[in-house]
Amino acid sequence: MFSQIYYVVRSRADGRYLTAHPEIASKAANSPSFLLLFNEDFEALSYLNTHGADVADRFAVESVPGSQLKNLLKRWGFAGVGIIRDPLLPSIEFFSLD
């Protein structure tokens, strides 16, 4: 995981990352957020075009080395990562920092 390059989606307006909040369905007040990671840049673009075509131009795809993930997660206060396995469905595997 640390030697791989991942791709993230980031807002051009405020620099925030695209995240998932899997506990929102349970209406938890402070649902933990998970940074969404893509294995390829084209998967991130496909995800944006499929699920947010009307706002896709407001986001940018950036690469993040696996070695920098832990620091990024701590700095932004993410509970873990959600790795997108299929950007069209989407199919997401969640991993926590614990």
Coordinates of C-alpha atoms in Angstrom, one line a residue:
M1 CA 0.0 0.0 0.0
F2 CA 2.8 2.4 0.8
S3 CA 4.7 1.9 -2.5
Q4 CA 1.6 2.5 -4.7
I5 CA 0.4 5.8 -6.1
Y6 CA -3.2 6.6 -5.4
Y7 CA -5.4 9.3 -6.9
V8 CA -7.7 11.6 -5.0
V9 CA -10.4 14.1 -6.1
R10 CA -10.0 17.6 -4.7
S11 CA -12.1 20.7 -4.8
R12 CA -10.7 23.5 -6.9
A13 CA -12.6 26.0 -4.8
D14 CA -11.5 25.2 -1.2
G15 CA -9.0 22.4 -1.5
R16 CA -11.2 19.8 0.3
Y17 CA -10.9 16.2 -0.6
L18 CA -13.8 14.0 -1.9
T19 CA -14.8 11.8 1.1
A20 CA -17.4 9.2 2.1
H21 CA -19.4 9.2 5.2
P22 CA -20.8 5.6 5.5
E23 CA -22.6 6.2 8.8
I24 CA -24.7 9.1 7.5
A25 CA -27.5 6.6 6.9
S26 CA -27.7 6.1 10.6
K27 CA -27.9 9.9 11.1
A28 CA -24.9 10.0 13.4
A29 CA -24.1 13.6 14.2
N30 CA -20.3 13.4 13.7
S31 CA -20.1 10.7 11.1
P32 CA -16.4 9.8 10.4
S33 CA -15.1 10.7 7.0
F34 CA -13.1 8.4 4.8
L35 CA -10.8 9.8 2.1
L36 CA -11.8 8.3 -1.3
L37 CA -8.8 6.8 -3.2
F38 CA -8.6 5.6 -6.8
N39 CA -6.1 3.2 -8.2
E40 CA -5.9 5.1 -11.6
D41 CA -6.5 8.7 -12.6
F42 CA -9.0 7.7 -15.3
E43 CA -11.0 5.9 -12.6
A44 CA -11.3 9.1 -10.6
L45 CA -12.3 11.0 -13.8
S46 CA -14.9 8.3 -14.6
Y47 CA -16.3 8.5 -11.1
L48 CA -16.7 12.3 -11.4
N49 CA -18.3 12.1 -14.9
T50 CA -20.7 9.4 -13.8
H51 CA -21.8 10.7 -10.4
G52 CA -21.2 14.4 -10.7
A53 CA -21.1 15.4 -14.3
D54 CA -22.7 18.8 -13.6
V55 CA -20.0 19.7 -11.1
A56 CA -17.0 17.8 -12.5
D57 CA -15.3 20.9 -13.6
R58 CA -15.1 22.1 -10.0
F59 CA -12.7 19.2 -9.1
A60 CA -9.2 18.1 -9.9
V61 CA -7.6 14.7 -9.7
E62 CA -4.3 14.6 -7.8
S63 CA -1.8 11.8 -7.2
V64 CA -0.7 10.8 -3.7
P65 CA 2.1 8.5 -3.0
G66 CA 1.2 5.7 -0.5
S67 CA 4.0 6.8 1.7
Q68 CA 2.2 10.1 2.3
L69 CA -1.2 8.7 3.1
K70 CA -0.8 8.3 6.8
N71 CA 0.3 12.0 7.3
L72 CA -2.5 13.2 5.0
L73 CA -5.1 11.2 6.9
K74 CA -3.9 12.6 10.3
R75 CA -3.6 16.2 9.0
W76 CA -7.2 16.3 7.7
G77 CA -8.7 14.1 10.5
F78 CA -9.9 11.3 8.3
A79 CA -11.0 8.1 10.0
G80 CA -9.5 6.0 7.1
V81 CA -9.7 5.5 3.4
G82 CA -12.3 4.2 1.0
I83 CA -10.7 2.5 -2.0
I84 CA -13.0 2.7 -5.1
R85 CA -13.0 -0.8 -6.7
D86 CA -15.6 0.1 -9.4
P87 CA -16.2 3.8 -10.1
L88 CA -19.4 3.2 -12.1
L89 CA -21.4 1.4 -9.4
P90 CA -19.5 2.5 -7.1
S91 CA -18.0 -0.3 -5.1
I92 CA -16.0 0.9 -2.1
E93 CA -13.8 -0.9 0.4
F94 CA -13.3 1.0 3.7
F95 CA -10.2 0.7 5.8
S96 CA -9.8 2.6 9.1
L97 CA -6.7 3.9 10.8
D98 CA -7.1 1.7 13.8

